[in-house]
Short mmCIF file of C-alpha atoms in Angstrom, two decimals:
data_model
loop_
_atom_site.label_atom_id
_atom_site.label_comp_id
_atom_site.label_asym_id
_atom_site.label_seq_id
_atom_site.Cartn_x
_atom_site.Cartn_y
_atom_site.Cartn_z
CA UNK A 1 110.82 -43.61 -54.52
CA UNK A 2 110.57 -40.72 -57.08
CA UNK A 3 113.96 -39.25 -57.47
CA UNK A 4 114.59 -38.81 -53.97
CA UNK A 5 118.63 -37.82 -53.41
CA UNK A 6 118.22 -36.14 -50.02
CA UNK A 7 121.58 -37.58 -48.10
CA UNK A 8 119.95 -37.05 -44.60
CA UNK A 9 116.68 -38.78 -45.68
CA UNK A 10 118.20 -41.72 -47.69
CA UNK A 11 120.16 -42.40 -44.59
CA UNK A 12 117.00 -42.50 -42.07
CA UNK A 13 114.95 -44.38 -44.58
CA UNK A 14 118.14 -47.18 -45.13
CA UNK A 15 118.43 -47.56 -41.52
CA UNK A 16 114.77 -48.25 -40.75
CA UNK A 17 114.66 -50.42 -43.76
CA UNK A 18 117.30 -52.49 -42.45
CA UNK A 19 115.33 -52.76 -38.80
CA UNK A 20 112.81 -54.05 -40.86
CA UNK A 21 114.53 -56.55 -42.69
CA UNK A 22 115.76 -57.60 -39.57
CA UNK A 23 112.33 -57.65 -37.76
CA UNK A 24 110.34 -58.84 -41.02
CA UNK A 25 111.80 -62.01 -41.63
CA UNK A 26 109.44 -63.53 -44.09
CA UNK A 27 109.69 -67.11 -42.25
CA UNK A 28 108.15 -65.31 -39.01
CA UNK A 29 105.19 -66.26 -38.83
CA UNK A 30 102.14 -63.33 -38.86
CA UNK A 31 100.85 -64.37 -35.20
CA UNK A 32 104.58 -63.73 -33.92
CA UNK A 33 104.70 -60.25 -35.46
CA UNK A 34 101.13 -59.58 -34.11
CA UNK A 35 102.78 -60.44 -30.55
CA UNK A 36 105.45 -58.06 -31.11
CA UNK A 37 102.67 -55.17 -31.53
CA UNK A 38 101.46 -56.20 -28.55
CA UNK A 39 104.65 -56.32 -26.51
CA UNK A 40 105.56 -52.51 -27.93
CA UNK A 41 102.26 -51.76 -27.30
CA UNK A 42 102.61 -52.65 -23.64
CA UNK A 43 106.09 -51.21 -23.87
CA UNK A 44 104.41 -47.60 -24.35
CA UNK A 45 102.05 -47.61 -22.19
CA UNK A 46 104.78 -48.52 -19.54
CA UNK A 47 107.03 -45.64 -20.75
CA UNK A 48 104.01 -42.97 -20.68
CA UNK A 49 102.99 -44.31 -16.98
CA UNK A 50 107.31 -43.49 -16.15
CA UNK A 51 107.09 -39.84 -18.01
CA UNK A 52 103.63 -39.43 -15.52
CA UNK A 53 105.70 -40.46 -12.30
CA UNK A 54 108.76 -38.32 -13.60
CA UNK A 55 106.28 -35.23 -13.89
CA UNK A 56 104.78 -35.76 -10.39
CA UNK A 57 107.93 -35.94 -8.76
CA UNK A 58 108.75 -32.64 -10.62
CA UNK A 59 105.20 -31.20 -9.49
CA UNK A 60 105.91 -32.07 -6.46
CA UNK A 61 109.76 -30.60 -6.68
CA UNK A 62 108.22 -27.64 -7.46
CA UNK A 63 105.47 -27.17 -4.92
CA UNK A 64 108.69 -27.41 -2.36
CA UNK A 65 110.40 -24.21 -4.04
CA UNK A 66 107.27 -22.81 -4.46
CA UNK A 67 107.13 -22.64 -0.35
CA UNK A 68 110.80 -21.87 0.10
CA UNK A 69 110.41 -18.48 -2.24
CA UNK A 70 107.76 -17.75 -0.07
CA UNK A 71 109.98 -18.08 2.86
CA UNK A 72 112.61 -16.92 1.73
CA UNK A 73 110.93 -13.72 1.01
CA UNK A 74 109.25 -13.23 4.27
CA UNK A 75 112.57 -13.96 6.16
CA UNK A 76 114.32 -11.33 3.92
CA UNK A 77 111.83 -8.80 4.79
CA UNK A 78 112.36 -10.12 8.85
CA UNK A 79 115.74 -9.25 8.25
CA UNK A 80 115.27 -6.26 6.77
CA UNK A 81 113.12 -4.85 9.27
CA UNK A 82 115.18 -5.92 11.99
CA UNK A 83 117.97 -3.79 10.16
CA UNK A 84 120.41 -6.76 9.18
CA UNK A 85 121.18 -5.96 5.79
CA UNK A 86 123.61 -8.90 5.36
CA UNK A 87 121.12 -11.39 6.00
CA UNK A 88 118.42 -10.32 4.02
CA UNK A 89 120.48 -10.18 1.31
CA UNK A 90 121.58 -13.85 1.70
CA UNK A 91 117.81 -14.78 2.46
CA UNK A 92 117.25 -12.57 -1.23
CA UNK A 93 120.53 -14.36 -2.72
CA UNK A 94 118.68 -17.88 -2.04
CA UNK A 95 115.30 -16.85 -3.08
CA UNK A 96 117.00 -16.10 -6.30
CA UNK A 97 118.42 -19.48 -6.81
CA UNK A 98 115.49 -21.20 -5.86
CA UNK A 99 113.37 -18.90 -8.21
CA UNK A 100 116.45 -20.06 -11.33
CA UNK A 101 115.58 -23.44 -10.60
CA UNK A 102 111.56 -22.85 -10.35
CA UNK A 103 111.58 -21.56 -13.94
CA UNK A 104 113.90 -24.58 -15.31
CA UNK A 105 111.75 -26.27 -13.72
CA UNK A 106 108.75 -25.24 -15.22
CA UNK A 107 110.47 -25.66 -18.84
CA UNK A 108 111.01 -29.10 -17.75
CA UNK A 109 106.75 -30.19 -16.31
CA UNK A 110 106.35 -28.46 -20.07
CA UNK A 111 108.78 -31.02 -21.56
CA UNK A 112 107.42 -33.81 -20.45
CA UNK A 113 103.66 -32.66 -21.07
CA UNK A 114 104.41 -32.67 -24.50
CA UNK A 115 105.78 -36.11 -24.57
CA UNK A 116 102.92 -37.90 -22.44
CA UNK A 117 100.55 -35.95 -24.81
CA UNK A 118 102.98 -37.28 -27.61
CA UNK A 119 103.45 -41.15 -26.62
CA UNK A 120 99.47 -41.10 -25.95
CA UNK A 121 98.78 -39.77 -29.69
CA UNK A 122 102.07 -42.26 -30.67
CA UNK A 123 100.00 -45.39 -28.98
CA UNK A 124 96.74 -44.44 -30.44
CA UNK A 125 97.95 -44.16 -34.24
CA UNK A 126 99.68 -48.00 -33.51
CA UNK A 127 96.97 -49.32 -31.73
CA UNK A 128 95.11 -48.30 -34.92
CA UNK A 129 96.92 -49.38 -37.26
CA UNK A 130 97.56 -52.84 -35.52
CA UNK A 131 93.99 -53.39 -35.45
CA UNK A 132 93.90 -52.08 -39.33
CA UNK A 133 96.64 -55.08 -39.92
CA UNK A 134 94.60 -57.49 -38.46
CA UNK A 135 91.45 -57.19 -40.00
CA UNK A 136 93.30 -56.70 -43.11
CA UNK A 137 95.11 -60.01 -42.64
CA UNK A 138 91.56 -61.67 -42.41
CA UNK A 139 90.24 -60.01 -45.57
CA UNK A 140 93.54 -60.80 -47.92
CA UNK A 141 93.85 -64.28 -46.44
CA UNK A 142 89.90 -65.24 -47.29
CA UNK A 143 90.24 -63.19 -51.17
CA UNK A 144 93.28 -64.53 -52.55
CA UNK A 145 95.49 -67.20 -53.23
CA UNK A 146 97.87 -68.14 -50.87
CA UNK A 147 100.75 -66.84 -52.85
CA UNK A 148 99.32 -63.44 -53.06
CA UNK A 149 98.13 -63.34 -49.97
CA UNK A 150 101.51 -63.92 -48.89
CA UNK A 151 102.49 -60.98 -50.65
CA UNK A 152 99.82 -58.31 -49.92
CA UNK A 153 100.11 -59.19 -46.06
CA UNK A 154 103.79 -58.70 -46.28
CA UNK A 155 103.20 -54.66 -47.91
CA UNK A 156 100.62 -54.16 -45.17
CA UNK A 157 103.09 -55.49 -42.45
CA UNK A 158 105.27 -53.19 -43.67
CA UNK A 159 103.54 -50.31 -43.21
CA UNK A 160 102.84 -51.63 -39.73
CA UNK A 161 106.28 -52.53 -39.27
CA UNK A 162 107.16 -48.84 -39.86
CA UNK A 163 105.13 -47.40 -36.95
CA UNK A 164 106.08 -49.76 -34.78
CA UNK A 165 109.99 -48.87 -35.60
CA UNK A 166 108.78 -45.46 -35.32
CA UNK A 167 106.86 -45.99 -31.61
CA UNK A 168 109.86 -47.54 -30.43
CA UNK A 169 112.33 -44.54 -31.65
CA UNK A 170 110.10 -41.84 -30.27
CA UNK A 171 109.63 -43.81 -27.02
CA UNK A 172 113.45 -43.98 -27.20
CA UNK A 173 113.70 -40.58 -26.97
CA UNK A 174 111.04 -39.46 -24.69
CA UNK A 175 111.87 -41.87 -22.15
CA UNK A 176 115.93 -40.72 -22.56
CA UNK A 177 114.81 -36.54 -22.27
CA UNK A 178 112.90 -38.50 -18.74
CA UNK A 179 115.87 -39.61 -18.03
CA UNK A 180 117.69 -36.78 -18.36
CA UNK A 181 115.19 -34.65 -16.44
CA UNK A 182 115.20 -37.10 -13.51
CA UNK A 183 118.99 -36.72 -13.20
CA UNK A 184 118.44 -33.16 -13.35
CA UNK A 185 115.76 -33.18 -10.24
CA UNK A 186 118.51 -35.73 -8.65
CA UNK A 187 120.59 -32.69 -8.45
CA UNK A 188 117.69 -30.29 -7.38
CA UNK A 189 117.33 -32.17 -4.56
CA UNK A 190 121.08 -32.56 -3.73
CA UNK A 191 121.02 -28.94 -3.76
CA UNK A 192 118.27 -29.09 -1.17
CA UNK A 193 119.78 -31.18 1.06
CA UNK A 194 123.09 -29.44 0.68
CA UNK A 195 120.21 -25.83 2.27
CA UNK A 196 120.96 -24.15 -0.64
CA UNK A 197 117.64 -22.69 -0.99
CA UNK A 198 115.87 -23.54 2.75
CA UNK A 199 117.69 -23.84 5.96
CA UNK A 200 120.32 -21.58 5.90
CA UNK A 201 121.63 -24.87 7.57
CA UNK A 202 118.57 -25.74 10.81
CA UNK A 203 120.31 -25.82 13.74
CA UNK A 204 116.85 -27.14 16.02
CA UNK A 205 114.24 -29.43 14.44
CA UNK A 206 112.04 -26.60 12.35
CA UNK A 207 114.46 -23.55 13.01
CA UNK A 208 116.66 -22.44 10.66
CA UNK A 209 119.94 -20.18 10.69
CA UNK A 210 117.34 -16.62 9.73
CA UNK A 211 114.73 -17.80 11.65
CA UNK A 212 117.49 -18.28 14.69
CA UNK A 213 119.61 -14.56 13.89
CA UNK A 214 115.94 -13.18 14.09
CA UNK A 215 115.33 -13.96 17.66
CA UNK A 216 118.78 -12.87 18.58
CA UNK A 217 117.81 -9.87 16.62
CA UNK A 218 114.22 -9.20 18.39
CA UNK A 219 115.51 -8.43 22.20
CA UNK A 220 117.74 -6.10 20.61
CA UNK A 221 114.81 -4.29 18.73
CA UNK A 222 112.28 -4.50 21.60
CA UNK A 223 115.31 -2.02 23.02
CA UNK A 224 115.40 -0.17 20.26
CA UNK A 225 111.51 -0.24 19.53
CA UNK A 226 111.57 1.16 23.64
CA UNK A 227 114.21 3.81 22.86
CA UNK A 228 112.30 5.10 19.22
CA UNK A 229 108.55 5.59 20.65
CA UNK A 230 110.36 7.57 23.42
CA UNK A 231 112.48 9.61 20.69
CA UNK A 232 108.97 9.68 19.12
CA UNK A 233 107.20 11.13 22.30
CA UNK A 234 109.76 13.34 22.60
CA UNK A 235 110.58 14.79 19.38
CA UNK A 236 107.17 14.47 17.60
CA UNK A 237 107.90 13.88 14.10
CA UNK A 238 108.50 10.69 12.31
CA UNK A 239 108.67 9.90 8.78
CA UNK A 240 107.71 6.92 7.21
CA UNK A 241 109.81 3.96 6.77
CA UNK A 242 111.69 2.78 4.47
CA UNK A 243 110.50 0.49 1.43
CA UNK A 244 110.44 -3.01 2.59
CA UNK A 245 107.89 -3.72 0.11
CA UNK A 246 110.22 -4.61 -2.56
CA UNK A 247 112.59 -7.62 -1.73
CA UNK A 248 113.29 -8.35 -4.80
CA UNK A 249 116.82 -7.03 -5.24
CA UNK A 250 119.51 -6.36 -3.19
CA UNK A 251 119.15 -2.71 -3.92
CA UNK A 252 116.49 -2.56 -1.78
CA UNK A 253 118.28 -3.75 1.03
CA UNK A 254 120.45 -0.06 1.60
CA UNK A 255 117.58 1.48 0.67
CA UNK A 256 115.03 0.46 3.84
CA UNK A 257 118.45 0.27 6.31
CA UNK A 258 118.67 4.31 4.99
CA UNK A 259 114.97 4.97 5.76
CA UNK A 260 114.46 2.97 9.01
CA UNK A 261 116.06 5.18 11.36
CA UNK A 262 113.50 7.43 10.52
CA UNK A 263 110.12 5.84 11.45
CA UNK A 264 108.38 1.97 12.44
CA UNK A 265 107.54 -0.42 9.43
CA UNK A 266 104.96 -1.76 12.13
CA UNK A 267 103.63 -3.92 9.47
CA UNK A 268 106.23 -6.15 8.86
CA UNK A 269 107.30 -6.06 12.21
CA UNK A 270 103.94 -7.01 13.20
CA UNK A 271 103.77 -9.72 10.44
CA UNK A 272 106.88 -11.45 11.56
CA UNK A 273 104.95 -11.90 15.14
CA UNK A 274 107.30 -9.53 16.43
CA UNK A 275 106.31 -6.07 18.70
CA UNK A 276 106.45 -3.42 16.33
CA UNK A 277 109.95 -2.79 16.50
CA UNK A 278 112.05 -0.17 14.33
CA UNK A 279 115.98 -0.20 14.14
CA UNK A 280 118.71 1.29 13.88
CA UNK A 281 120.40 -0.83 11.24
CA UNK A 282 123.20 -1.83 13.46
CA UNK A 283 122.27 -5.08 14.78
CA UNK A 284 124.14 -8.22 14.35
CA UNK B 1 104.35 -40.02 -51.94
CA UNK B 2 104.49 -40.48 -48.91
CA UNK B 3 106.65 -38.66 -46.56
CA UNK B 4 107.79 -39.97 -42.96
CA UNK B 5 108.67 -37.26 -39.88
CA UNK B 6 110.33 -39.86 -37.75
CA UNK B 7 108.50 -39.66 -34.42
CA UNK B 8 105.80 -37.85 -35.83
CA UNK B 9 103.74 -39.61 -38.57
CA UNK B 10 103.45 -39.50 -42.43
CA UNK B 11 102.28 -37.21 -44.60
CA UNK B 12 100.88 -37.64 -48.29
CA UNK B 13 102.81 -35.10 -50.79
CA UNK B 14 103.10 -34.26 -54.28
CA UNK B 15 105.64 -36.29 -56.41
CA UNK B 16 107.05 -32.75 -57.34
CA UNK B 17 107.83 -31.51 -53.81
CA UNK B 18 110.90 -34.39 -53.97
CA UNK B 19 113.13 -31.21 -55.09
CA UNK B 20 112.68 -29.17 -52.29
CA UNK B 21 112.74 -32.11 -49.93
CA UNK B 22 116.05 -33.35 -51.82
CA UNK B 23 117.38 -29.61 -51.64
CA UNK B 24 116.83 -28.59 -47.66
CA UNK B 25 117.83 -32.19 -47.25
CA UNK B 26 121.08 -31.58 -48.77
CA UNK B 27 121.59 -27.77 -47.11
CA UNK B 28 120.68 -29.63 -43.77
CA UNK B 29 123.57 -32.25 -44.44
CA UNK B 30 126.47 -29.40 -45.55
CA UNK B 31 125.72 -27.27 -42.37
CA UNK B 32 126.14 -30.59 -40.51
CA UNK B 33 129.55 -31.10 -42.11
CA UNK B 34 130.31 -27.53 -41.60
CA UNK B 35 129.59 -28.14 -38.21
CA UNK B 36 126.86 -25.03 -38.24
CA UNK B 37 124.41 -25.46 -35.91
CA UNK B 38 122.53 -22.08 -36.61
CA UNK B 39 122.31 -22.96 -40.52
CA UNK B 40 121.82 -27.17 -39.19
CA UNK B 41 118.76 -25.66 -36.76
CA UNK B 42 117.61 -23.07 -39.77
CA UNK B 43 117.65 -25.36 -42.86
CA UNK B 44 116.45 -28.87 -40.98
CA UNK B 45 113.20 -26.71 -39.05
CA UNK B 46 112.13 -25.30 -43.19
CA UNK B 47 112.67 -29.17 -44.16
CA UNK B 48 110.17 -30.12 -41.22
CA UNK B 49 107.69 -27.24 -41.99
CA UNK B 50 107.78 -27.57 -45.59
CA UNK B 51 105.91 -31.57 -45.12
CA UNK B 52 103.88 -30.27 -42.07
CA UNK B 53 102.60 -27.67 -44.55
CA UNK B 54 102.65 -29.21 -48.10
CA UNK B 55 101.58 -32.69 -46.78
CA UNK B 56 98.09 -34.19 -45.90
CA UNK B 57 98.54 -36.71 -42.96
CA UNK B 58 98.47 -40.12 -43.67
CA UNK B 59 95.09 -41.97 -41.88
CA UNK B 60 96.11 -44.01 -38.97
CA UNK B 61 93.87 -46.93 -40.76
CA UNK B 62 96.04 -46.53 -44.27
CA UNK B 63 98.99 -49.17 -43.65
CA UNK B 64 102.10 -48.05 -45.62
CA UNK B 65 105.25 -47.98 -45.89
CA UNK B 66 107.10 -44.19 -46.44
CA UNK B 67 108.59 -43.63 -49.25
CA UNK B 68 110.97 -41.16 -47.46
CA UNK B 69 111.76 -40.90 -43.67
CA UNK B 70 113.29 -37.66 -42.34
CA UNK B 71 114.57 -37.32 -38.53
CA UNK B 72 112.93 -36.61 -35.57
CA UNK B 73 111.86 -32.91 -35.53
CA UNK B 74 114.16 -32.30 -32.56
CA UNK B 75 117.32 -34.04 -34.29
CA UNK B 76 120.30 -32.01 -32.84
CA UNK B 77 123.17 -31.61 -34.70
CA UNK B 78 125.11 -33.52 -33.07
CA UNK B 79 123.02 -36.20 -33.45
CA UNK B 80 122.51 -35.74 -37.19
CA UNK B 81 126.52 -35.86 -37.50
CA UNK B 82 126.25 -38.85 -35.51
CA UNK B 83 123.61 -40.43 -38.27
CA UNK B 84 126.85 -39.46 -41.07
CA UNK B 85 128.87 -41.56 -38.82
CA UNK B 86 127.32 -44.46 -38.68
CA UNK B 87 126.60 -44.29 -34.68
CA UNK B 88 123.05 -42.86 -35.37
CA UNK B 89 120.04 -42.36 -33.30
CA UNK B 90 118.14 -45.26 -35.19
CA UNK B 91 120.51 -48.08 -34.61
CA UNK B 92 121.63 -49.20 -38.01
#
C-alpha cells in the first residue's frame, strides 16, 4: 500500500482484513469457501426479495393516503358548503397530516428503490466474480505446482473474499434502513387505526364522524336552500359564491363562510349528492 | 492502486492520488473528533467524489484485493465516531 496514512481508511481496511483472516483460514478448504459464496449469494437474493415486500407494503401504504387526501378534501369542501367552518377545517387539518406523511413516504419507496437497484448491481458484481474465482481456480491448479498454486488461489480468494465482506456489509445496511422503514410504516398505520387521517372516528360500518355532521347538516340547508331561492325570487340579485375551490388552507375556510350568504355554490352542493343548498354559515 | 468504496466497488487510481486520499481522510477524521457533522458530511462526500472521479472501476472479472477501503458513502458521523471507537459498522 503506497504511503497510505489516511486514519479513517487504515481503520476500514484493518477491520476487513481481519474478517478475512478470520474467514480465510488457509486450512479451509477451496470447495468450503466456494459454499460460502453460495450461501451469501442466496443470502442477497433473500434480502432484495424483503426490500421488494417492504416497498409493496409502502406502495400499498400509500395508495391508502392517496384515497384519504382525496376524501378528505371533498369532505372539507361538504363542510364548507354546508357553512361549518370548524369542520372543514379539521377535515383540512387531517388532509394535511396525511399529505406530511404521503411525501415521507415517497422519500422512503425512493429509499428503498435505490437499494433493490443497489443489492441487484451488489449480486451481479459477486456472482461475477465468484464465477471469475472458479474458473481461475481450474486454470492455476492445472499450470502450476502445487505450492504455487496454493499461493495464487489464495490472492485470487482474496479479492473474492473482499466482495463478499463487502455484499454482506452493504446488505447489512440496506436490509437495517428496511428495517427502519418498516417500523416507520408500523407507526403509519398505528396512526391509521388511531383515524388520524380517515374516520374522524366511524360511528356506522362506512360512515364516518364528517360524513355523519353532513347529514345532520343537509335538513338544515334544504331549509335554508328553501328560504334563499325565495330571498332570491324576491329580491332578484345574487352574487356569486364564495371560493370553495381552494381547500387547501384554512384561510379559505372564512373566506367562502363570508361569501356564502350571498349566492348558491350549486356545484359542490350538487357534487356532495346534496340539493343545491346555500347557507348561512351558522349551522352546527 | 486500487481503491475500495465500501458498499460500492473499487476503483483503479494513480499511486499519486494517495495524498489527497490521505489528506480528506484525515480532515474527515478531525471533524469527527470535533464532533462536526457539517465539516464530517463536507470533507467525507469530496473524499467519495474525488475516487468516483479520479478512479476507473475495477472489472467485476479482475479478482483483487483493495489496497485501501474507505466507508460506505452514506457513513454518518456517528457511525464514523463509532469506527474510532472500536464499536464500528464492520464488526472488527
Amino acid at each position: 500500500m503506497p504511503g497510505m496514512s489516511g486514519r479513517m481508511s487504515t481503520i476500514v481496511k484493518a477491520k476487513i482484513s481481519k474478517l478475512l483472516d478470520r474467514a480465510e483460514d488457509p486450512g479451509e478448504t477451496l470447495e468450503y469457501s466456494y459454499q460460502k459464496q453460495i450461501e451469501l449469494l442466496q443470502n442477497v437474493k433473500k434480502g432484495i426479495a424483503d426490500v421488494v415486500t417492504s416497498k409493496k407494503r409502502l406502495q400499498l401504504q400509500e395508495e391508502k393516503l392517496r384515497q384519504q387526501l382525496v376524501k378528505l378534501d371533498t369532505q372539507a369542501r361538504q363542510a364548507l358548503a354546508a357553512g361549518n367552518e370548524e369542520l372543514a377545517r379539521t377535515a383540512l387539518e387531517r388532509k394535511n397530516v396525511a399529505q406530511t406523511e404521503l411525501q415521507s413516504l415517497d422519500t422512503q419507496l425512493g429509499q428503498l428503490e435505490q437499494q433493490q437497484q443497489q443489492m441487484t448491481e451488489s449480486e451481479q458484481k459477486l456472482r461475477t466474480k465468484i464465477e471469475q474465482f472458479r474458473s481461475k481456480k481450474e486454470v492455476i491448479k492445472a499450470q502450476y505446482s502445487a505450492a504455487e498454486a496454493q499461493v495464487r488461489i489464495s490472492e485470487a480468494a482474496t479479492g473474492v473474499g473482499e466482495e463478499m465482506a463487502d455484499v454482506g456489509l452493504a446488505m447489512q445496511r440496506a436490509l437495517d434502513k428496511t428495517e427502519n422503514m418498516k417500523a416507520r410504516a408500523d407507526a403509519v398505520q398505528e396512526l391509521e387505526a388511531a383515524g388520524t387521517f380517515e374516520d374522524l372516528t366511524a360511528l356506522g360500518p362506512g360512515e364516518d364522524d364528517i360524513d355523519r355532521q353532513l347529514k345532520q347538516l343537509s335538513s338544515q340547508t334544504e331549509v335554508d336552500a328553501e328560504l334563499e331561492k325565495m330571498k332570491a325570487e324576491l329580491g332578484g340579485g345574487s352574487g356569486p359564491a364564495g371560493e370553495l375551490g381552494a381547500g387547501s388552507g384554512s384561510g379559505a375556510g372564512s373566506e367562502a363562510a363570508a361569501g356564502s350568504e350571498a349566492g348558491v355554490p350549486a356545484g359542490d352542493a350538487a357534487k356532495a349528492g346534496e340539493p343545491p343548498a346555500p347557507s348561512e354559515g351558522q349551522a352546527s | 492502486m486500487i481503491v475500495r468504496i465500501a458498499t460500492e466497488g473499487q476503483y483503479e487510481l494513480l499511486e499519486n492520488d494517495v495524498e489527497t486520499l490521505n489528506e480528506l481522510d484525515n480532515q474527515a477524521v478531525a471533524a469527527c473528533q470535533q464532533d462536526d457533522e457539517q465539516q464530517f458530511k463536507d470533507t467525507f462526500r469530496r473524499l467519495v467524489e474525488y475516487v468516483r472521479s479520479h478512479g476507473q472501476p475495477v472489472d467485476d472479472d479482475r479478482l483483487e484485493a483493495s489496497d485501501v477501503i474507505i466507508p460506505p458513502p452514506d457513513t454518518s458521523l456517528e457511525e464514523a465516531q463509532a469506527e474510532f471507537t472500536g464499536e464500528g459498522l464492520i464488526p472488527g
